[in-house]
Structure formats: C-alpha cells, structure tokens
Tab-separated table of C-alpha atoms and ligand atoms in Angstrom:
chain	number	residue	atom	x	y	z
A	1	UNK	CA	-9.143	14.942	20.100
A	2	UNK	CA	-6.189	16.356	18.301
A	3	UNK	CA	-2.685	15.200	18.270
A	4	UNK	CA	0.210	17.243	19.587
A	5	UNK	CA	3.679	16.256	19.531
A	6	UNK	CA	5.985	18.065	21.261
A	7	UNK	CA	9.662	17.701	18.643
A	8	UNK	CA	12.414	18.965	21.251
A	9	UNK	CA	15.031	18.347	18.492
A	10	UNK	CA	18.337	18.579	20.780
A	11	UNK	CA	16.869	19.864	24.094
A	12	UNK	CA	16.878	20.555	26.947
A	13	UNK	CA	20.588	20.526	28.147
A	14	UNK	CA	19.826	18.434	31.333
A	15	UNK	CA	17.481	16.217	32.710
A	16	UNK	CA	16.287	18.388	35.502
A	17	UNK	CA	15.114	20.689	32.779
A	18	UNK	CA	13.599	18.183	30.838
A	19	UNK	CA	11.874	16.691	33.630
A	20	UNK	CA	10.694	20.038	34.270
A	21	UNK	CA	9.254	20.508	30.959
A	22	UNK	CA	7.533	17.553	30.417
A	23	UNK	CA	5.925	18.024	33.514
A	24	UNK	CA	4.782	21.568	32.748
A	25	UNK	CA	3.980	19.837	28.756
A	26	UNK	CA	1.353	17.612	30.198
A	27	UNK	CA	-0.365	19.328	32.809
A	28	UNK	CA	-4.194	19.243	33.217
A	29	UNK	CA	-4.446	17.663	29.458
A	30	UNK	CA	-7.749	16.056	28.898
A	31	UNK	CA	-8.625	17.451	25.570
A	32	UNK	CA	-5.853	15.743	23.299
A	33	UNK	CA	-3.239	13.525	22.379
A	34	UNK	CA	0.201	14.486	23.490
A	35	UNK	CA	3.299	13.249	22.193
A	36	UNK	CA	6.698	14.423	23.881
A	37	UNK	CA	9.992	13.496	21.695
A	38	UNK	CA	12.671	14.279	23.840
A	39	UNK	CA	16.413	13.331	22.611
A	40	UNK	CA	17.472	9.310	23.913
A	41	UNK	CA	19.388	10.236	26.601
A	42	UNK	CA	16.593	11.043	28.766
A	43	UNK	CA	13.992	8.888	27.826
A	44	UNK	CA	14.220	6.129	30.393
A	45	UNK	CA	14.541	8.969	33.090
A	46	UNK	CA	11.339	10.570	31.965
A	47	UNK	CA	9.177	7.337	31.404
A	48	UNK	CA	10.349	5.497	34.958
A	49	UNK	CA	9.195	9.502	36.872
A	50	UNK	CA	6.060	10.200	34.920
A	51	UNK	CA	5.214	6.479	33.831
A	52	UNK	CA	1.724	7.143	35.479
A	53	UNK	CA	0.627	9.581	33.095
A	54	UNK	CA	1.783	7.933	29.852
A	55	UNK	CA	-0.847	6.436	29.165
A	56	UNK	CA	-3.284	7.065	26.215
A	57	UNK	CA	-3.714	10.766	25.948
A	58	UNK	CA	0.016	11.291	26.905
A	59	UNK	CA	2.517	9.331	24.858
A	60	UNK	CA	6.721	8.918	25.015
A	61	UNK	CA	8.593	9.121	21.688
A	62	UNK	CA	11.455	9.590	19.984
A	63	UNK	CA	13.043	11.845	17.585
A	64	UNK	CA	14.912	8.658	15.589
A	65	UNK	CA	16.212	5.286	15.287
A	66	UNK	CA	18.957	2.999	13.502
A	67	UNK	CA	17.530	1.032	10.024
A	68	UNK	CA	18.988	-1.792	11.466
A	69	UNK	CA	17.619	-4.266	13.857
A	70	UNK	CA	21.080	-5.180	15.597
A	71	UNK	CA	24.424	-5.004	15.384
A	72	UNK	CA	27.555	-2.891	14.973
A	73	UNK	CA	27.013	0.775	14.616
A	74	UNK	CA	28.863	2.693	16.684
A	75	UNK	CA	26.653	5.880	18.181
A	76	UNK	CA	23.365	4.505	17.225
A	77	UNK	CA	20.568	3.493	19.055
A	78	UNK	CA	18.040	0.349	18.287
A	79	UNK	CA	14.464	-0.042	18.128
A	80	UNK	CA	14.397	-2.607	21.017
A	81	UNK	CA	16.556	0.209	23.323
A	82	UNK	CA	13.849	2.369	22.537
A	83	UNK	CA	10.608	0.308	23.135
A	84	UNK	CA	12.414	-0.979	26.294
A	85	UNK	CA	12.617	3.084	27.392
A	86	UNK	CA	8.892	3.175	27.619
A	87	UNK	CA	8.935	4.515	23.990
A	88	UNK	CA	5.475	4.076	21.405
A	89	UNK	CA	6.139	6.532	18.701
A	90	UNK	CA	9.124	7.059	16.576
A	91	UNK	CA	9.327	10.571	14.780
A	92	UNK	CA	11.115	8.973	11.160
A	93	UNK	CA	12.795	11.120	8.074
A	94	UNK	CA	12.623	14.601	9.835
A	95	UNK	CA	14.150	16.867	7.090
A	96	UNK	CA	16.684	17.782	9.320
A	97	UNK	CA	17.664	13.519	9.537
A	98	UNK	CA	17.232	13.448	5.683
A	99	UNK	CA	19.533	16.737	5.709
A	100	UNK	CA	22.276	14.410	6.736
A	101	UNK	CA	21.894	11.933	3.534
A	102	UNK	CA	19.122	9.703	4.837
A	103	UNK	CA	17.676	8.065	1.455
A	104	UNK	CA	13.524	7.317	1.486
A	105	UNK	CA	15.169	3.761	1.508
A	106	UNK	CA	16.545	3.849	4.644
A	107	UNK	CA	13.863	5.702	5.702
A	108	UNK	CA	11.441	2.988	4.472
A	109	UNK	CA	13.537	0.337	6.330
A	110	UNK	CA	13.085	2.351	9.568
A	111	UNK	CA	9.727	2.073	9.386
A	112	UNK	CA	9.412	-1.225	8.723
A	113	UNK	CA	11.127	-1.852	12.090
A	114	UNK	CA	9.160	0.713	13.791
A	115	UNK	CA	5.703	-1.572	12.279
A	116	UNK	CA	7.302	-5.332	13.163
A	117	UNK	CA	7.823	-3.780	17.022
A	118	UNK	CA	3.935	-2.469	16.896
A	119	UNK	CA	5.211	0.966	17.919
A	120	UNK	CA	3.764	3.665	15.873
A	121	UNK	CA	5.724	5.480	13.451
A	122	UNK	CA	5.606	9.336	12.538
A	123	UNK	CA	6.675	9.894	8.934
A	124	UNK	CA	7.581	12.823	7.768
A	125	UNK	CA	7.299	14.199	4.580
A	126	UNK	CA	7.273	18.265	2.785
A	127	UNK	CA	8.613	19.856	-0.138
A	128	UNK	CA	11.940	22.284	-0.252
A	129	UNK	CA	11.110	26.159	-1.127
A	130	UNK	CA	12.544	25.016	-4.970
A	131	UNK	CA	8.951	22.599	-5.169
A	132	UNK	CA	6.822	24.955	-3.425
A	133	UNK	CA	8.027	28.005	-6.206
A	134	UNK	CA	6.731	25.452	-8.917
A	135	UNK	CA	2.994	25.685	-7.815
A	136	UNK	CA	0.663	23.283	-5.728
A	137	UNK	CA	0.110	20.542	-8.397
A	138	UNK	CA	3.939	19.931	-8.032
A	139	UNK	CA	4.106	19.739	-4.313
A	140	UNK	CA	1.497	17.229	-4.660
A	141	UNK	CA	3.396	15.317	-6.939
A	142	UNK	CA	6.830	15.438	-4.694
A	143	UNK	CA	4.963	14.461	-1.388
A	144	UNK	CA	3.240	11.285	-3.456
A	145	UNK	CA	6.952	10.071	-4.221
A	146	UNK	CA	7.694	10.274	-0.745
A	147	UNK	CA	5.172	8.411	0.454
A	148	UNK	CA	5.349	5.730	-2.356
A	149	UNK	CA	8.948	4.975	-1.582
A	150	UNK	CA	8.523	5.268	2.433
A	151	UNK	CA	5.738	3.454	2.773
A	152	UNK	CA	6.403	1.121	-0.294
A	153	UNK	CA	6.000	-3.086	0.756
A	154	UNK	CA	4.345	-1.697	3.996
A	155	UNK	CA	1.410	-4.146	4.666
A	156	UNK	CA	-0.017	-3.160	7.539
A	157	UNK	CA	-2.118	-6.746	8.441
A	158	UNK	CA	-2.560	-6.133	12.298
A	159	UNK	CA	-5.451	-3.503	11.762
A	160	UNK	CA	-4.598	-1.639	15.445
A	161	UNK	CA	-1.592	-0.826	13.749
A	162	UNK	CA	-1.662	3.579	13.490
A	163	UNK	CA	1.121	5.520	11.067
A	164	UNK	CA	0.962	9.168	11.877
A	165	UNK	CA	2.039	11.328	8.424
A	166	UNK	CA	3.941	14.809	9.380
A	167	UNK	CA	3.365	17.312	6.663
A	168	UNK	CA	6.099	19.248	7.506
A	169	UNK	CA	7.224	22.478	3.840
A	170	UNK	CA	11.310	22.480	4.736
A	171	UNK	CA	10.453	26.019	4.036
A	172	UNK	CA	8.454	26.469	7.220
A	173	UNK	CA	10.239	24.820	9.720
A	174	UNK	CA	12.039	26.931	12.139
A	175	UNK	CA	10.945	30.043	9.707
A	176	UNK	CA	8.227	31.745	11.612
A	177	UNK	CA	8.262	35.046	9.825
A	178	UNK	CA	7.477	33.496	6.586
A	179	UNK	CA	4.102	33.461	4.864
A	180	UNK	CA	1.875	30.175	5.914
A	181	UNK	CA	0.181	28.105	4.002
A	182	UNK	CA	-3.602	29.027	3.858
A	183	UNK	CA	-6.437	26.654	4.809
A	184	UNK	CA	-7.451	25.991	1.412
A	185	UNK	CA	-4.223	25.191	0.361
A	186	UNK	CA	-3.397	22.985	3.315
A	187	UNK	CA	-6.815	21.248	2.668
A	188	UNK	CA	-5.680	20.021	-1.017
A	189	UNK	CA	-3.002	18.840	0.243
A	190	UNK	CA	-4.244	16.786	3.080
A	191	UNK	CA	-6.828	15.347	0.308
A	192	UNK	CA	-3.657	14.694	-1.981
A	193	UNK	CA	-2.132	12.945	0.623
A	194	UNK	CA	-4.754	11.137	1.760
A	195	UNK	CA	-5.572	10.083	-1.961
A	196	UNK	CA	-2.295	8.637	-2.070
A	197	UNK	CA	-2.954	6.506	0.708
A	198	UNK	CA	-6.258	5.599	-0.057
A	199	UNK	CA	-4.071	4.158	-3.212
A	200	UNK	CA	-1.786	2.502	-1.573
A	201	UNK	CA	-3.670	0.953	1.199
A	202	UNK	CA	-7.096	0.156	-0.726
A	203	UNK	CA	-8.380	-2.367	2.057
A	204	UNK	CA	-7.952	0.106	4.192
A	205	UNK	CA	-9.954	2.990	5.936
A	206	UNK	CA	-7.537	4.948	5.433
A	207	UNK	CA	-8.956	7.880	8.363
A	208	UNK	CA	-8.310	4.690	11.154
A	209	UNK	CA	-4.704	3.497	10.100
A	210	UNK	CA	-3.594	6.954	9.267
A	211	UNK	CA	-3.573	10.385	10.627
A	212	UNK	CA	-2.281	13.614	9.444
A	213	UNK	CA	-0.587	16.362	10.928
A	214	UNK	CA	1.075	19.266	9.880
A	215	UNK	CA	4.802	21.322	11.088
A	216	UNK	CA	6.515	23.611	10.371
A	217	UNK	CA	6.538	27.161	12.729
A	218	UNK	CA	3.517	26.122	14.128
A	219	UNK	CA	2.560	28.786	17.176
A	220	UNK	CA	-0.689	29.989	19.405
A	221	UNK	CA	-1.136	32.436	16.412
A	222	UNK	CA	-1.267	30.126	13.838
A	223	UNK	CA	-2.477	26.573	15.035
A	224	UNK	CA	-6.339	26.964	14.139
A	225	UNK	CA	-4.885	27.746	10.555
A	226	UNK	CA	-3.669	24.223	9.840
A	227	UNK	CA	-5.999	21.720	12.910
A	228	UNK	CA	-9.164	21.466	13.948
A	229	UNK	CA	-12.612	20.877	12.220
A	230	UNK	CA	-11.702	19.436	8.992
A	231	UNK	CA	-8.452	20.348	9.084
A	232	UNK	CA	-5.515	18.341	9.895
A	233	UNK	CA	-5.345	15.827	12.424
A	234	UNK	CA	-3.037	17.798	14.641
A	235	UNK	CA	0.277	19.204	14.732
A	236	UNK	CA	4.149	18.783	15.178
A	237	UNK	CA	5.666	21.438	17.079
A	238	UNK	CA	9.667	22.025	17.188
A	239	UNK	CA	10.343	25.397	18.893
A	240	UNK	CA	7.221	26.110	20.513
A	241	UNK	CA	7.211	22.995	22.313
A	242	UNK	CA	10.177	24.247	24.228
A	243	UNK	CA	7.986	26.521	25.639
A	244	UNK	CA	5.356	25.249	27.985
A	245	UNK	CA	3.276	28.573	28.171
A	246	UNK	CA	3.229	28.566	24.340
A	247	UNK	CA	2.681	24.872	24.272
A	248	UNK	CA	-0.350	24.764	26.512
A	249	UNK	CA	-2.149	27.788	24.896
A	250	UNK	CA	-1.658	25.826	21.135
A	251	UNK	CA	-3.323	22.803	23.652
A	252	UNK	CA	-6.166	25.560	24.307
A	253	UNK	CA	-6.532	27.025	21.130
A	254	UNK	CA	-7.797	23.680	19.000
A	255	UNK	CA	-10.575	21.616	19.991
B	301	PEP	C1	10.107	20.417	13.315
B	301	PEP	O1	11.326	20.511	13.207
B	301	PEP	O2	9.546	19.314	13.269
B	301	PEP	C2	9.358	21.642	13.495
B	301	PEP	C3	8.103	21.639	13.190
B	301	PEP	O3	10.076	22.707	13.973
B	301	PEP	P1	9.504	24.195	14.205
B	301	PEP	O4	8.177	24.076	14.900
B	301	PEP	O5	10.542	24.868	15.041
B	301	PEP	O6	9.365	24.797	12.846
C-alpha cells in the first residue's frame, strides 16, 4: 500500500468544487493510502459529508498550522481547530510556508504540537536548485540539517505514533518540464535520509515510525520513477491532485 496525498495548495475556489473533487479523489480506492489536504476553510464541510469514508485508507489533512498552542494570532488557525475538523495529518514546512520566513524552529515547534495531539505530521524537507548544482553528497548533507533541527528533542515514546517525511527538490515543484531525479539517485537519498533517522531515533525501527515520500511535479508519467518496489513510500502531489483523472491513473499506476 502506497501513500498518496493529494496537496491542493489554495484550491478549489468553492466548496461545491471541492466536494466534488474529493469525491471523484477517493473513488473505488482499495489499493492505497489517500491523503486529501484541502485549504481550512472547507475542512469541516468535507469531513461531516464524506466522514464515512475517512477512515484508514482515506485520510483528512491539512496544508498547515500555528506553532502555538493558543492564543492571540490574528488569521491563524490552531491544532485543536484542526483535530476538531476531523483532521489526522498536518502537511508542516512546505517550501512554499518556509518561502514566507518560517525558521526549522518554528517548524520544529509545529511538530511538536502536531506529536502531543497524536495527529500525524508530514514534514517536509528538499534542497534549492543552488544545493542540487553542488552534487548529491551535498544535498545529502542539507536534507540531514533539516531533519536534525525539525525533528530535534522529538521523542516519540507512544510507539503508534507515524511521521511521514516529504522529500520534496524546491527545484521540482510546480516545474514539470524539468529533468527528474533518476531512481538511483532518489534511492541514495531515501537511504541518506533514512540513515539520518536511524541516527536520530536509534530505539527505533525506523521503517514503522517513519515513512518516506517524495514531491515535486509528480504525474501518471513519472510516478513509478520515484514509488513502488523499493522505492519511496509514496508520493505528494500538488497540481496533479487537482485533477481527478490524473490523480486516479497515478492511484493505478503504483502498486
Ligand atoms: C507540492 O507543492 O507539494 C507539490 C508537490 O507540488 P507539484 O506537484 O505541483 O509540484
């Protein structure tokens, strides 16, 4: 079973559209895990109309949260609004949310939260184009630091507890003419990243607390290039998720 989570960034522009994709999204889905982020303000709407199917294969997130528990922040939104809106996974440090100043601190703080509410977070991490131009070894090196900070004082004692990882190269996302990753290349660096866990986390299996996924222009083309078999874990998917044609034949195309 692979993941799939379905990043609608700021879409649909009403909830009879939404409701209409997420229906479409989860349709006849046996074979995997699906994920649908869609933005706050229609995530009580969706999980009250299709609470039936969220269930284990089909999951509500969201696309962020406030570092802070409580209190006064105008425009934000708190973890408790969001587990209360059916919410279980909480897509954290999206480039395009670090984009707008978001420190690995804060970040680290989110997911904290995200851990003391026993919803699952979904961290992600990826190099700018300037890394990737230096070579693999230094990609590896840039993605370590992010997880050491995010994840840094994490201890992770309730054992059920699951943090999904987002490999997600800047440099990919919302770039689909550019030149992919290969398979080779994407398998050193899920083995970099998960050596970084395994450091981190050393009572841990680290293949039961964590699971890896990659983004970044990910399409029906491309999927079996980065999940599947050995591969990663599964995938998150900005613009193609706003498809549901497109979205169901990446569903098809991994096993
Ligand atoms: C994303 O923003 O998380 C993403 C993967 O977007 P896209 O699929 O459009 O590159």
């Amino acid at each position: 079973m692979s993941i799939l989570i379905a990043n609608w960034k700021m879409n649909p522009d009403s909830l009879n559209k939404a409701e209409l994709l997420f229906a479409q999204e989860i349709k006849n889905n046996t074979k995997h895990q699906i994920i649908i982020c869609p933005p706050h303000i229609w995530l009580e709407s969706l999980y009250k109309k299709y609470k039936k199917y969220i269930q284990k294969n089909i999951g509500l997130g969201c696309q962020n949260i406030n570092h802070e528990e409580n209190g006064a922040h105008t425009g934000e939104v708190s973890i408790k609004m969001i587990k209360d809106s059916g919410c279980k996974y909480i897509i954290i440090g999206h480039s395009e949310r670090r984009a707008t100043g978001e420190t690995q601190e804060i970040i680290n703080q989110k997911i904290q939260l995200t851990l003391k509410h026993k919803l699952t977070p979904i961290l992600c991490i990826g190099e700018p184009m300037v890394i990737k131009q230096q070579g693999l070894q230094s990609v590896k090196n840039y993605l370590e630091t992010q997880l050491i900070e995010c994840l840094k004082n994490i201890s992770l004692a309730d054992k059920k507890q699951k943090i999904f990882i987002a490999y997600e190269p800047i440099w990919a996302i919302g770039n689909f003419a550019i030149q992919h990753l290969n398979q080779t290349e994407i398998l050193e660096i899920k083995q970099s990243i998960e050596l970084t866990l395994q450091n981190l986390f050393s009572t841990l299996n680290i293949h039961k607390t964590f699971k890896i996924l990659y983004g970044g222009s990910v399409d029906e083309k491309n999927i079996k290039t980065f999940v599947g078999n050995n591969l990663m874990d599964g995938s998150l998917i900005g613009t193609s998720s706003l498809n549901p044609k497109t979205f169901q034949t990446i569903c098809k195309q991994i096993n």
